[in-house]
């Protein structure tokens, strides 16, 4: 029995270094494992950054396209506003001419001249009435185009906000991680 105990102790004494090595990998293997893990993390970071850059490129294309849409909407609004301004100017001019014609009519004693002025007045009043009827339609068109511009500008602002968020993501990804001590 004593021999058996001595043999077991001798075996344990001889096998102890082997058991210790089996439990803890050699330091070279640990270094390789940590390097492999770091390479995997870098690859994931690179893939994430590449995907973000692609999304940014798509957004930049959309922003350029949306800027064209906003520019066209702004141009249509400017045209509508110019039409309204022109209508107002013409209405003021026609009103002033009607007043002048009425004054000329009241001062004139010649029947032929009065008849000509009266026909002119009727024509100008009909034209002024047509302008008054067309003005609400022009105002509605101007309001619609102003609304279209607001909608398209909001879309552009949304794209720009998305681009800012992606830029912030890229900036955050470039920051070295804080080391804990």
Coordinates of C-alpha atoms in Angstrom, one line a residue:
X1 CA 0.0 0.0 0.0
X2 CA 2.9 2.2 0.7
X3 CA 4.2 1.5 -2.7
X4 CA 0.9 2.5 -4.2
X5 CA 0.9 5.8 -2.3
X6 CA 4.5 6.5 -3.3
X7 CA 3.6 5.8 -7.0
X8 CA 0.6 8.1 -6.9
X9 CA 2.6 10.8 -5.3
X10 CA 5.4 10.4 -7.8
X11 CA 2.9 10.5 -10.7
X12 CA 1.2 13.6 -9.3
X13 CA 4.5 15.3 -8.8
X14 CA 5.6 14.5 -12.4
X15 CA 2.2 15.4 -13.9
X16 CA 1.7 18.6 -12.0
X17 CA 3.6 20.8 -14.6
X18 CA 1.7 19.2 -17.4
X19 CA -1.6 19.8 -15.7
X20 CA -0.6 23.4 -15.0
X21 CA 0.3 24.0 -18.7
X22 CA -3.0 22.4 -19.8
X23 CA -5.0 24.9 -17.7
X24 CA -3.2 28.1 -18.8
X25 CA -2.2 28.6 -22.5
X26 CA 1.3 29.7 -23.1
X27 CA 1.9 33.4 -23.2
X28 CA 2.6 33.4 -27.0
X29 CA -0.8 31.9 -27.6
X30 CA -2.4 34.6 -25.4
X31 CA -0.7 37.3 -27.5
X32 CA -1.9 35.7 -30.7
X33 CA -5.5 35.5 -29.4
X34 CA -5.5 39.1 -28.3
X35 CA -4.1 40.2 -31.7
X36 CA -6.7 38.1 -33.5
X37 CA -9.4 39.7 -31.4
X38 CA -8.1 43.2 -32.2
X39 CA -7.9 42.5 -35.9
X40 CA -11.6 41.3 -35.8
X41 CA -12.6 44.4 -34.0
X42 CA -10.8 46.6 -36.5
X43 CA -12.4 44.8 -39.4
X44 CA -15.9 45.4 -37.8
X45 CA -15.0 49.1 -37.2
X46 CA -13.8 49.4 -40.8
X47 CA -17.0 47.8 -42.2
X48 CA -19.1 50.0 -40.0
X49 CA -17.2 53.1 -41.2
X50 CA -17.5 52.1 -44.8
X51 CA -21.2 51.6 -44.5
X52 CA -21.6 55.0 -42.9
X53 CA -19.5 56.6 -45.6
X54 CA -21.7 55.0 -48.2
X55 CA -24.8 56.3 -46.5
X56 CA -23.3 59.8 -46.4
X57 CA -22.6 59.6 -50.2
X58 CA -26.2 58.6 -50.9
X59 CA -27.4 61.5 -48.6
X60 CA -25.1 63.9 -50.4
X61 CA -26.6 62.9 -53.7
X62 CA -30.1 63.3 -52.3
X63 CA -29.2 66.7 -50.9
X64 CA -27.9 67.9 -54.2
X65 CA -31.1 66.7 -55.9
X66 CA -33.3 68.2 -53.2
X67 CA -31.4 71.5 -53.5
X68 CA -32.4 71.6 -57.2
X69 CA -36.0 70.9 -56.3
X70 CA -35.9 73.7 -53.7
X71 CA -34.4 76.1 -56.2
X72 CA -37.1 75.3 -58.7
X73 CA -39.8 75.7 -56.1
X74 CA -38.3 79.1 -55.0
X75 CA -38.2 80.2 -58.7
X76 CA -41.9 79.2 -59.2
X77 CA -42.8 81.2 -56.0
X78 CA -40.8 84.2 -57.2
X79 CA -42.6 84.1 -60.5
X80 CA -46.0 83.9 -58.8
X81 CA -45.1 86.8 -56.5
X82 CA -43.9 88.8 -59.6
X83 CA -47.3 88.1 -61.3
X84 CA -49.1 89.4 -58.2
X85 CA -46.9 92.5 -58.0
X86 CA -47.5 93.2 -61.6
X87 CA -51.3 92.7 -61.2
X88 CA -51.3 95.2 -58.2
X89 CA -49.3 97.7 -60.2
X90 CA -51.6 97.4 -63.2
X91 CA -54.7 97.7 -61.0
X92 CA -53.3 100.9 -59.5
X93 CA -52.4 102.3 -62.9
X94 CA -55.9 101.4 -64.2
X95 CA -57.6 103.0 -61.2
X96 CA -55.5 106.2 -61.7
X97 CA -56.4 106.3 -65.4
X98 CA -60.1 105.7 -64.7
X99 CA -60.0 108.7 -62.3
X100 CA -58.3 110.8 -65.0
X101 CA -60.8 109.7 -67.6
X102 CA -63.7 110.5 -65.2
X103 CA -62.3 114.0 -64.6
X104 CA -61.8 114.5 -68.3
X105 CA -65.4 113.3 -68.9
X106 CA -66.7 115.8 -66.3
X107 CA -64.7 118.7 -67.8
X108 CA -65.5 118.0 -71.5
X109 CA -68.5 119.6 -73.1
X110 CA -68.0 118.1 -76.6
X111 CA -70.4 115.2 -77.1
X112 CA -68.0 113.2 -79.4
X113 CA -65.2 113.6 -76.9
X114 CA -67.5 112.6 -74.0
X115 CA -68.7 109.5 -75.9
X116 CA -65.1 108.4 -76.6
X117 CA -64.1 109.0 -73.0
X118 CA -67.2 107.0 -71.8
X119 CA -66.3 104.1 -74.1
X120 CA -62.8 104.2 -72.8
X121 CA -64.0 104.2 -69.2
X122 CA -66.2 101.2 -69.8
X123 CA -63.4 99.3 -71.4
X124 CA -61.0 100.1 -68.5
X125 CA -63.6 99.2 -65.9
X126 CA -64.3 95.8 -67.6
X127 CA -60.5 95.2 -67.7
X128 CA -60.2 96.2 -64.0
X129 CA -63.1 93.8 -63.2
X130 CA -61.3 91.0 -65.0
X131 CA -58.2 91.7 -63.1
X132 CA -60.1 91.6 -59.8
X133 CA -61.5 88.2 -60.7
X134 CA -58.1 86.8 -61.7
X135 CA -56.4 88.1 -58.6
X136 CA -57.7 85.4 -56.1
X137 CA -56.6 82.7 -58.4
X138 CA -53.1 84.2 -58.6
X139 CA -53.0 84.6 -54.8
X140 CA -54.1 81.0 -54.4
X141 CA -51.3 79.9 -56.8
X142 CA -48.8 82.0 -54.9
X143 CA -49.9 80.5 -51.6
X144 CA -49.7 76.9 -53.0
X145 CA -46.2 77.6 -54.3
X146 CA -45.1 79.0 -51.0
X147 CA -46.4 75.9 -49.3
X148 CA -44.6 73.7 -51.8
X149 CA -41.4 75.6 -51.1
X150 CA -41.8 75.1 -47.3
X151 CA -42.4 71.3 -47.9
X152 CA -39.3 70.9 -50.1
X153 CA -37.2 73.0 -47.8
X154 CA -38.3 70.8 -44.9
X155 CA -37.2 67.7 -46.8
X156 CA -33.8 69.3 -47.5
X157 CA -33.4 70.2 -43.8
X158 CA -34.2 66.6 -42.9
X159 CA -31.5 65.3 -45.3
X160 CA -29.0 67.8 -43.9
X161 CA -29.9 66.6 -40.3
X162 CA -29.4 63.0 -41.3
X163 CA -26.0 63.9 -42.8
X164 CA -25.0 65.7 -39.6
X165 CA -25.9 62.6 -37.5
X166 CA -23.8 60.4 -39.8
X167 CA -21.0 62.9 -39.5
X168 CA -21.2 62.8 -35.8
X169 CA -21.2 59.0 -35.9
X170 CA -18.0 59.1 -38.0
X171 CA -16.4 61.6 -35.6
X172 CA -17.3 59.5 -32.6
X173 CA -15.8 56.4 -34.3
X174 CA -12.5 58.2 -34.9
X175 CA -12.2 59.1 -31.2
X176 CA -9.9 56.8 -29.3
X177 CA -11.8 54.9 -26.6
X178 CA -11.3 56.2 -23.1
X179 CA -8.9 53.9 -21.2
X180 CA -9.9 52.9 -17.7
X181 CA -7.2 52.8 -15.0

